[in-house]
């Protein structure tokens, strides 16, 4: 499964991320990442954390 970062929104102690499938940009997976130091993460780190959480949700 190849997921990519589509967008993210910052909230206190939470980032809401939307991922898309590389093969289908219309299908998306919303993910919330809650971490104390998340606001100091790079975009690449946010994307990787979101992919890990999405795979947990869909059982991959």
mmCIF file with all atom_site columns, C-alpha atoms in Angstrom:
data_model
loop_
_atom_site.group_PDB
_atom_site.id
_atom_site.type_symbol
_atom_site.label_atom_id
_atom_site.label_alt_id
_atom_site.label_comp_id
_atom_site.label_asym_id
_atom_site.label_entity_id
_atom_site.label_seq_id
_atom_site.pdbx_PDB_ins_code
_atom_site.Cartn_x
_atom_site.Cartn_y
_atom_site.Cartn_z
_atom_site.occupancy
_atom_site.B_iso_or_equiv
_atom_site.pdbx_formal_charge
_atom_site.auth_seq_id
_atom_site.auth_comp_id
_atom_site.auth_asym_id
_atom_site.auth_atom_id
_atom_site.pdbx_PDB_model_num
ATOM 1  C CA . UNK A 1 1  ? 0.000  0.000  0.000  1.00 0.00 ? 1  UNK A CA 1
ATOM 2  C CA . UNK A 1 2  ? 1.502  3.285  -1.093 1.00 0.00 ? 2  UNK A CA 1
ATOM 3  C CA . UNK A 1 3  ? 0.122  6.259  0.854  1.00 0.00 ? 3  UNK A CA 1
ATOM 4  C CA . UNK A 1 4  ? 1.003  9.924  0.448  1.00 0.00 ? 4  UNK A CA 1
ATOM 5  C CA . UNK A 1 5  ? 0.398  13.052 2.466  1.00 0.00 ? 5  UNK A CA 1
ATOM 6  C CA . UNK A 1 6  ? -2.437 15.134 1.031  1.00 0.00 ? 6  UNK A CA 1
ATOM 7  C CA . UNK A 1 7  ? -2.881 17.738 3.771  1.00 0.00 ? 7  UNK A CA 1
ATOM 8  C CA . UNK A 1 8  ? -2.515 18.356 7.477  1.00 0.00 ? 8  UNK A CA 1
ATOM 9  C CA . UNK A 1 9  ? -3.955 20.777 10.018 1.00 0.00 ? 9  UNK A CA 1
ATOM 10 C CA . UNK A 1 10 ? -2.325 21.727 13.305 1.00 0.00 ? 10 UNK A CA 1
ATOM 11 C CA . UNK A 1 11 ? -4.242 21.788 16.577 1.00 0.00 ? 11 UNK A CA 1
ATOM 12 C CA . UNK A 1 12 ? -2.931 21.878 20.164 1.00 0.00 ? 12 UNK A CA 1
ATOM 13 C CA . UNK A 1 13 ? -1.216 18.492 20.759 1.00 0.00 ? 13 UNK A CA 1
ATOM 14 C CA . UNK A 1 14 ? -2.881 17.024 17.659 1.00 0.00 ? 14 UNK A CA 1
ATOM 15 C CA . UNK A 1 15 ? -2.331 17.042 13.935 1.00 0.00 ? 15 UNK A CA 1
ATOM 16 C CA . UNK A 1 16 ? -5.125 15.933 11.625 1.00 0.00 ? 16 UNK A CA 1
ATOM 17 C CA . UNK A 1 17 ? -3.680 14.404 8.504  1.00 0.00 ? 17 UNK A CA 1
ATOM 18 C CA . UNK A 1 18 ? -5.309 13.320 5.272  1.00 0.00 ? 18 UNK A CA 1
ATOM 19 C CA . UNK A 1 19 ? -3.506 10.652 3.278  1.00 0.00 ? 19 UNK A CA 1
ATOM 20 C CA . UNK A 1 20 ? -4.270 9.508  -0.256 1.00 0.00 ? 20 UNK A CA 1
ATOM 21 C CA . UNK A 1 21 ? -3.474 6.290  -2.046 1.00 0.00 ? 21 UNK A CA 1
ATOM 22 C CA . UNK A 1 22 ? -0.819 6.770  -4.726 1.00 0.00 ? 22 UNK A CA 1
ATOM 23 C CA . UNK A 1 23 ? -2.974 4.886  -7.233 1.00 0.00 ? 23 UNK A CA 1
ATOM 24 C CA . UNK A 1 24 ? -6.227 6.737  -6.414 1.00 0.00 ? 24 UNK A CA 1
ATOM 25 C CA . UNK A 1 25 ? -5.971 10.372 -5.355 1.00 0.00 ? 25 UNK A CA 1
ATOM 26 C CA . UNK A 1 26 ? -9.743 10.598 -4.797 1.00 0.00 ? 26 UNK A CA 1
ATOM 27 C CA . UNK A 1 27 ? -9.745 8.048  -1.963 1.00 0.00 ? 27 UNK A CA 1
ATOM 28 C CA . UNK A 1 28 ? -8.396 9.401  1.299  1.00 0.00 ? 28 UNK A CA 1
ATOM 29 C CA . UNK A 1 29 ? -7.793 8.311  4.876  1.00 0.00 ? 29 UNK A CA 1
ATOM 30 C CA . UNK A 1 30 ? -8.139 10.805 7.743  1.00 0.00 ? 30 UNK A CA 1
ATOM 31 C CA . UNK A 1 31 ? -5.746 10.233 10.656 1.00 0.00 ? 31 UNK A CA 1
ATOM 32 C CA . UNK A 1 32 ? -5.164 12.045 13.949 1.00 0.00 ? 32 UNK A CA 1
ATOM 33 C CA . UNK A 1 33 ? -1.711 12.079 15.505 1.00 0.00 ? 33 UNK A CA 1
ATOM 34 C CA . UNK A 1 34 ? -1.507 12.968 19.185 1.00 0.00 ? 34 UNK A CA 1
ATOM 35 C CA . UNK A 1 35 ? 1.964  13.503 20.553 1.00 0.00 ? 35 UNK A CA 1
ATOM 36 C CA . UNK A 1 36 ? 3.425  16.012 23.001 1.00 0.00 ? 36 UNK A CA 1
ATOM 37 C CA . UNK A 1 37 ? 6.203  17.190 20.651 1.00 0.00 ? 37 UNK A CA 1
ATOM 38 C CA . UNK A 1 38 ? 4.386  16.796 17.343 1.00 0.00 ? 38 UNK A CA 1
ATOM 39 C CA . UNK A 1 39 ? 4.636  20.489 16.434 1.00 0.00 ? 39 UNK A CA 1
ATOM 40 C CA . UNK A 1 40 ? 8.424  20.238 16.191 1.00 0.00 ? 40 UNK A CA 1
ATOM 41 C CA . UNK A 1 41 ? 8.210  17.398 13.637 1.00 0.00 ? 41 UNK A CA 1
ATOM 42 C CA . UNK A 1 42 ? 9.117  17.868 9.988  1.00 0.00 ? 42 UNK A CA 1
ATOM 43 C CA . UNK A 1 43 ? 6.572  17.313 7.223  1.00 0.00 ? 43 UNK A CA 1
ATOM 44 C CA . UNK A 1 44 ? 8.304  14.034 6.314  1.00 0.00 ? 44 UNK A CA 1
ATOM 45 C CA . UNK A 1 45 ? 8.073  12.854 9.944  1.00 0.00 ? 45 UNK A CA 1
ATOM 46 C CA . UNK A 1 46 ? 4.389  13.796 10.095 1.00 0.00 ? 46 UNK A CA 1
ATOM 47 C CA . UNK A 1 47 ? 3.769  11.855 6.890  1.00 0.00 ? 47 UNK A CA 1
ATOM 48 C CA . UNK A 1 48 ? 5.542  8.751  8.229  1.00 0.00 ? 48 UNK A CA 1
ATOM 49 C CA . UNK A 1 49 ? 3.676  8.882  11.565 1.00 0.00 ? 49 UNK A CA 1
ATOM 50 C CA . UNK A 1 50 ? 0.369  9.258  9.715  1.00 0.00 ? 50 UNK A CA 1
ATOM 51 C CA . UNK A 1 51 ? 1.149  6.304  7.439  1.00 0.00 ? 51 UNK A CA 1
ATOM 52 C CA . UNK A 1 52 ? 1.900  4.116  10.464 1.00 0.00 ? 52 UNK A CA 1
ATOM 53 C CA . UNK A 1 53 ? -1.402 5.145  12.093 1.00 0.00 ? 53 UNK A CA 1
ATOM 54 C CA . UNK A 1 54 ? -3.357 4.597  8.860  1.00 0.00 ? 54 UNK A CA 1
ATOM 55 C CA . UNK A 1 55 ? -1.924 1.105  8.457  1.00 0.00 ? 55 UNK A CA 1
ATOM 56 C CA . UNK A 1 56 ? -3.032 0.306  12.023 1.00 0.00 ? 56 UNK A CA 1
ATOM 57 C CA . UNK A 1 57 ? -6.559 1.489  11.172 1.00 0.00 ? 57 UNK A CA 1
ATOM 58 C CA . UNK A 1 58 ? -6.893 -0.542 7.998  1.00 0.00 ? 58 UNK A CA 1
ATOM 59 C CA . UNK A 1 59 ? -5.044 -3.576 9.285  1.00 0.00 ? 59 UNK A CA 1
ATOM 60 C CA . UNK A 1 60 ? -2.087 -3.633 6.927  1.00 0.00 ? 60 UNK A CA 1
#
